[in-house]
Rosetta silent file (secondary structure, phi, psi, omega in degrees, C-alpha in Angstrom):
SEQUENCE: XXXXXXXXXXXXXXXXXXXXXXXXXXXXXXXXXXXXXXXXXXXXXXXXXXXXXXXXXXXXXXXXXXXXXXXXXXXXXXXXXXXXXXXXXXXXXXXXXXXXXXXXXXXXXXXXXXXXXXXXXXXXXXXXXXXXXXXXXXXXXXXXXXXXXXXXXXXXXXXXXXXX
SCORE:     score description
SCORE:     0.000 S_00000001
   1 L     0.000  140.490  178.841   13.158    4.079   24.921 S_00000001
   2 L  -132.130  133.686  175.902    9.633    3.789   23.589 S_00000001
   3 E  -117.443  130.844 -178.370    7.743    6.289   21.453 S_00000001
   4 E  -135.291  140.883  175.967    3.994    5.937   21.151 S_00000001
   5 E  -153.336  166.329 -176.804    1.346    7.971   19.360 S_00000001
   6 E  -130.528  155.660  172.110   -2.197    7.621   18.017 S_00000001
   7 E  -154.264  165.795  178.341   -4.233    8.648   14.999 S_00000001
   8 E   -98.294  131.698 -179.784   -7.616    7.895   13.477 S_00000001
   9 L   -81.519   73.882 -176.854   -7.713    5.653   10.431 S_00000001
  10 L  -103.004 -178.939 -176.286  -10.046    7.958    8.497 S_00000001
  11 H   -61.739  -39.874  179.986  -10.548    8.689    4.812 S_00000001
  12 H   -62.356  -41.881  178.997   -8.011   11.543    4.757 S_00000001
  13 H   -65.496  -42.998 -179.262   -5.297    9.285    6.219 S_00000001
  14 H   -65.617  -37.910  176.138   -6.110    6.489    3.760 S_00000001
  15 H   -62.105  -44.190  177.874   -6.018    8.906    0.804 S_00000001
  16 H   -62.198  -42.117  179.810   -2.585   10.113    1.912 S_00000001
  17 H   -59.177  -47.755 -179.974   -1.440    6.514    2.340 S_00000001
  18 H   -64.849  -48.788 -176.018   -2.496    5.575   -1.206 S_00000001
  19 H   -64.308  -37.756 -178.711   -1.134    8.732   -2.838 S_00000001
  20 H   -78.854  -27.046 -178.937    2.240    8.582   -1.099 S_00000001
  21 H   -85.110  -30.391 -173.225    2.700    4.831   -1.665 S_00000001
  22 H   -56.403  -44.647 -178.908    1.652    4.626   -5.320 S_00000001
  23 L   -61.899  -17.040 -177.865    4.821    6.106   -6.899 S_00000001
  24 L  -109.060   10.502 -178.328    6.854    3.381   -5.151 S_00000001
  25 L   -92.968  146.909  175.110    4.467    0.528   -5.929 S_00000001
  26 L   -72.215   -8.293 -177.239    5.109   -2.134   -8.566 S_00000001
  27 L  -104.790   34.329 -177.031    1.463   -1.639   -9.658 S_00000001
  28 L   -87.957   -8.388  176.074    1.748    1.947  -10.877 S_00000001
  29 L  -122.073  149.722  179.666    1.301    1.073  -14.569 S_00000001
  30 L   -67.540  157.034  177.127   -1.514   -0.917  -16.137 S_00000001
  31 L   -86.292   78.353 -176.158   -0.968   -4.522  -17.198 S_00000001
  32 H   -58.792  -42.940 -178.458   -1.184   -3.756  -20.905 S_00000001
  33 H   -64.059  -42.746 -179.242   -0.113   -7.245  -21.952 S_00000001
  34 H   -64.237  -51.970 -179.058   -2.597   -8.957  -19.666 S_00000001
  35 H   -67.291  -42.011 -179.453   -5.574   -6.806  -20.678 S_00000001
  36 H   -64.535  -35.286  179.082   -4.528   -6.674  -24.335 S_00000001
  37 H   -67.679  -38.506  176.027   -4.203  -10.442  -24.563 S_00000001
  38 H   -62.042  -47.660 -179.826   -7.763  -10.912  -23.306 S_00000001
  39 H   -64.018  -44.159 -179.224   -9.081   -8.374  -25.803 S_00000001
  40 H   -63.489  -45.005  179.083   -6.929   -9.805  -28.612 S_00000001
  41 H   -64.607  -43.771  178.797   -7.914  -13.408  -27.981 S_00000001
  42 H   -62.273  -45.466  178.621  -11.578  -12.470  -27.696 S_00000001
  43 H   -65.594  -38.374  177.331  -11.504  -10.403  -30.895 S_00000001
  44 H   -61.991  -41.529  177.753   -9.577  -13.181  -32.662 S_00000001
  45 H   -65.031  -38.620 -179.765  -12.222  -15.695  -31.640 S_00000001
  46 H   -68.521  -45.769 -172.695  -15.002  -13.393  -32.859 S_00000001
  47 H   -80.353  -45.733 -168.081  -13.360  -12.528  -36.204 S_00000001
  48 H  -102.440   -2.529 -179.718  -11.472  -15.663  -37.238 S_00000001
  49 L  -128.022  170.384  178.344  -13.481  -18.574  -35.829 S_00000001
  50 L   -99.262   13.906 -179.780  -16.999  -19.878  -35.896 S_00000001
  51 L   -66.661  123.040  179.468  -17.163  -20.124  -32.111 S_00000001
  52 L  -101.421 -169.014  178.188  -20.494  -18.756  -31.041 S_00000001
  53 L    86.203 -162.454 -173.490  -21.905  -17.970  -27.673 S_00000001
  54 L   -99.449   -9.259 -175.442  -20.676  -15.592  -25.097 S_00000001
  55 H   -55.133  -48.687  179.517  -17.126  -16.902  -24.494 S_00000001
  56 H   -63.064  -36.192 -179.334  -15.377  -14.517  -26.935 S_00000001
  57 H   -71.549  -32.074  175.143  -17.350  -11.555  -25.601 S_00000001
  58 H   -65.829  -40.400  177.955  -16.469  -12.491  -22.039 S_00000001
  59 H   -60.197  -46.712  178.972  -12.783  -12.465  -23.014 S_00000001
  60 H   -62.985  -43.169  179.638  -13.129   -8.962  -24.510 S_00000001
  61 H   -61.399  -39.390  178.230  -15.127   -7.856  -21.462 S_00000001
  62 H   -65.282  -38.676  176.704  -12.440   -9.116  -19.075 S_00000001
  63 H   -63.509  -44.307  178.207   -9.787   -7.162  -20.966 S_00000001
  64 H   -65.609  -40.454  178.394  -11.864   -3.989  -20.816 S_00000001
  65 H   -61.371  -36.173  177.914  -12.619   -4.616  -17.140 S_00000001
  66 H   -63.305  -42.762  177.611   -8.873   -4.844  -16.433 S_00000001
  67 H   -66.141  -40.830  179.005   -8.332   -1.377  -17.956 S_00000001
  68 H   -64.011  -41.650 -179.093  -11.327    0.047  -16.050 S_00000001
  69 H   -65.074  -32.177  176.736  -10.093   -1.437  -12.764 S_00000001
  70 H   -69.678  -42.640 -178.515   -6.711    0.241  -13.256 S_00000001
  71 H   -62.703  -38.678 -176.948   -8.318    3.610  -13.988 S_00000001
  72 L  -102.723   25.285 -175.454  -10.524    3.415  -10.868 S_00000001
  73 H   -64.803  -37.946 -179.209   -7.975    1.715   -8.580 S_00000001
  74 H   -66.037  -53.923  179.938   -7.755    4.612   -6.081 S_00000001
  75 H   -63.291  -32.946  179.428  -11.496    5.033   -5.417 S_00000001
  76 H   -69.109  -41.974  178.387  -11.960    1.256   -5.335 S_00000001
  77 H   -63.486  -44.990  179.670   -9.084    0.805   -2.859 S_00000001
  78 H   -62.467  -40.557  179.111  -10.405    3.650   -0.671 S_00000001
  79 H   -62.631  -45.021  179.007  -13.918    2.192   -0.733 S_00000001
  80 H   -61.352  -41.047  179.546  -12.654   -1.238    0.342 S_00000001
  81 H   -66.946  -39.707 -179.617  -10.659    0.331    3.181 S_00000001
  82 H   -70.438  -26.324  176.654  -13.617    2.438    4.330 S_00000001
  83 H   -77.025  -19.167 -177.546  -15.858   -0.671    4.323 S_00000001
  84 L   -68.955  155.124 -177.979  -13.452   -2.522    6.592 S_00000001
  85 L   -71.424  -17.819  177.942  -14.288   -2.641   10.259 S_00000001
  86 L   -75.919  -13.448 -179.478  -10.960   -0.967   11.094 S_00000001
  87 L   -58.518  136.348  179.781  -12.125    2.183    9.325 S_00000001
  88 L    63.753   20.107  175.072  -12.411    5.215   11.632 S_00000001
  89 L   -94.691  164.374  178.768  -10.805    3.331   14.504 S_00000001
  90 E   -88.455  127.265  179.668   -7.965    4.653   16.623 S_00000001
  91 E  -106.206  133.476  176.063   -4.564    3.231   15.718 S_00000001
  92 E  -109.576  122.464  176.953   -1.722    3.200   18.238 S_00000001
  93 E  -104.966  129.423  177.920    1.811    3.128   16.843 S_00000001
  94 E  -124.578  123.247  175.291    4.595    2.145   19.215 S_00000001
  95 E  -101.775  118.400  179.496    8.255    2.434   18.268 S_00000001
  96 L  -142.790 -169.532 -176.738   10.433    0.320   20.564 S_00000001
  97 L   -64.391  -24.156 -179.602   13.483   -1.957   20.535 S_00000001
  98 L   -78.550  -36.877 -177.513   11.485   -4.720   18.797 S_00000001
  99 E   154.270 -150.587  179.791   10.245   -2.634   15.881 S_00000001
 100 E  -103.925  113.066 -178.017    7.161   -0.717   14.796 S_00000001
 101 E  -102.953  132.761 -179.928    4.070   -2.037   16.514 S_00000001
 102 E  -122.492  128.716 -179.806    0.621   -1.131   15.226 S_00000001
 103 E  -134.932  136.842  166.203   -2.562   -1.783   17.208 S_00000001
 104 L  -139.876  176.799 -176.107   -6.207   -1.018   16.688 S_00000001
 105 L   -60.168  -14.777 -173.106   -9.284   -2.770   18.130 S_00000001
 106 L  -114.903  -24.175 -178.234   -9.235   -5.322   15.279 S_00000001
 107 L  -140.110  159.420  177.194   -5.606   -6.010   14.342 S_00000001
 108 E  -142.863  130.589  178.697   -2.161   -6.048   15.818 S_00000001
 109 E  -143.291  157.254  179.055    1.078   -6.157   13.830 S_00000001
 110 E  -135.269  122.950  173.077    4.796   -5.794   14.374 S_00000001
 111 E  -102.566  104.928 -176.275    7.335   -4.764   11.739 S_00000001
 112 E   -73.678  148.103 -176.790   10.659   -5.819   13.209 S_00000001
 113 H   -58.794  -38.916 -177.298   13.697   -3.644   12.571 S_00000001
 114 H   -75.647   -7.187  177.501   15.668   -6.497   10.994 S_00000001
 115 H   -93.477   -5.702 -178.919   12.858   -7.149    8.496 S_00000001
 116 E   -84.589  121.534  179.483   13.053   -3.650    6.981 S_00000001
 117 E   -92.711  -36.029 -175.330   14.902   -3.635    3.665 S_00000001
 118 E  -150.464  145.037  171.925   14.307   -0.022    2.661 S_00000001
 119 E  -120.229  124.989  179.474   12.884    3.207    4.055 S_00000001
 120 E  -112.315  118.052  175.779   11.549    5.698    1.534 S_00000001
 121 E   -83.080  122.410  175.632   10.946    9.231    2.768 S_00000001
 122 L  -104.293  170.130  179.598    7.989   10.747    0.937 S_00000001
 123 L   -57.622  -29.564 -175.811    6.886   14.391    1.196 S_00000001
 124 L  -115.534   -3.181 -176.437    4.263   13.498    3.819 S_00000001
 125 E  -170.184 -162.073  179.684    5.506   10.321    5.460 S_00000001
 126 E  -128.994  136.203  179.665    7.742    7.280    5.519 S_00000001
 127 E  -112.949  121.002 -179.349    7.317    4.086    3.530 S_00000001
 128 E  -102.797  126.755  179.668    8.849    0.926    5.004 S_00000001
 129 E  -113.580  125.660  178.916    9.547   -1.947    2.605 S_00000001
 130 E   -92.520 -179.985 -175.609   10.248   -5.389    4.047 S_00000001
 131 L   -70.194  -15.203  175.293   12.178   -8.234    2.420 S_00000001
 132 L   -88.267   -4.580 -179.760    8.968   -9.732    0.983 S_00000001
 133 L    91.509   -0.011  178.844    8.245   -6.456   -0.825 S_00000001
 134 L   -73.380  143.310 -177.098    5.319   -5.502    1.417 S_00000001
 135 E  -113.119  140.043  175.847    4.981   -1.801    2.112 S_00000001
 136 E  -126.857  127.760 -177.191    3.937   -0.065    5.335 S_00000001
 137 E  -109.825  136.091  172.299    3.228    3.663    5.329 S_00000001
 138 E  -127.332  130.306  179.142    3.375    6.013    8.308 S_00000001
 139 E   -79.447  139.433  177.129    2.368    9.650    8.048 S_00000001
 140 L   -76.583  -13.608 -177.055    4.723   12.243    9.512 S_00000001
 141 L   -62.452  -28.538 -176.133    1.697   14.375   10.459 S_00000001
 142 L  -107.330   -9.378 -176.762    1.143   12.372   13.659 S_00000001
 143 L   -71.748  136.529  170.293    4.725   11.381   14.509 S_00000001
 144 L   -64.111  158.555 -173.310    6.393   13.017   17.491 S_00000001
 145 L   -57.757  -38.051 -176.009    9.475   15.056   16.544 S_00000001
 146 L   -85.674    5.116 -177.567   12.064   12.546   17.721 S_00000001
 147 H   -63.948  -47.470 -177.458   10.484    9.580   15.883 S_00000001
 148 H   -61.837  -43.613  179.728   12.546    9.810   12.689 S_00000001
 149 H   -66.691  -35.725  177.470   15.854   10.012   14.550 S_00000001
 150 H   -64.766  -43.856  179.191   14.796    7.095   16.764 S_00000001
 151 H   -61.316  -46.937 -178.799   13.922    4.984   13.697 S_00000001
 152 H   -65.827  -32.370  176.007   17.233    5.767   12.014 S_00000001
 153 H   -66.816  -40.758 -178.961   19.096    4.945   15.235 S_00000001
 154 H   -68.314  -36.557 -176.982   17.345    1.564   15.463 S_00000001
 155 H   -90.233   -1.024 -178.810   18.050    0.566   11.861 S_00000001
 156 L   -59.768  -29.077 -179.446   21.676    1.767   11.899 S_00000001
 157 L   -70.047  -33.094 -175.258   22.749   -1.776   12.800 S_00000001
 158 L   -95.923  157.066  179.369   21.085   -3.274    9.700 S_00000001
 159 L   -86.201   76.766 -177.630   21.954   -2.555    6.083 S_00000001
 160 L  -100.074  129.471  176.849   18.797   -0.624    5.318 S_00000001
 161 E   -79.011  128.889  178.671   18.614    1.504    2.194 S_00000001
 162 E  -114.813  119.590  179.861   17.273    4.972    3.002 S_00000001
 163 E  -109.019  126.771  178.989   15.838    6.977    0.116 S_00000001
 164 L  -110.307    0.000    0.000   15.068   10.645    0.644 S_00000001
């Protein structure tokens, strides 16, 4: 049995992808230690040493930039995705015995069933986590009705954690 469907990789889909994936991402909190160490080292160099020039200020600036990049991570991620050539292209998802195949005019990928470690059901979609920790999101808005049962039937053989 093969299930196939299509959707457009537009801004609304990408926003949903980011919003639904973020709570399950390891990058949901800022790197306080990383940013703070840059600011601390830079301030320490400015206050306690005679080092002149721009090096201490660059250190402080990098720390501040790290905090700013965390605050604006969603719009920056969306902008990068919208700049990609795959933006606004038609994506074809095929569910078959091999796994979840994704095709658009620019890329082709296959997430094999035995490579899925965990499936996380979100309010609007499904998040697939492989053994390397990479996440793949599929929106339920475009899935045919029997897709979820087909996916669960395919992964029943493997020890996949399913979170609802």
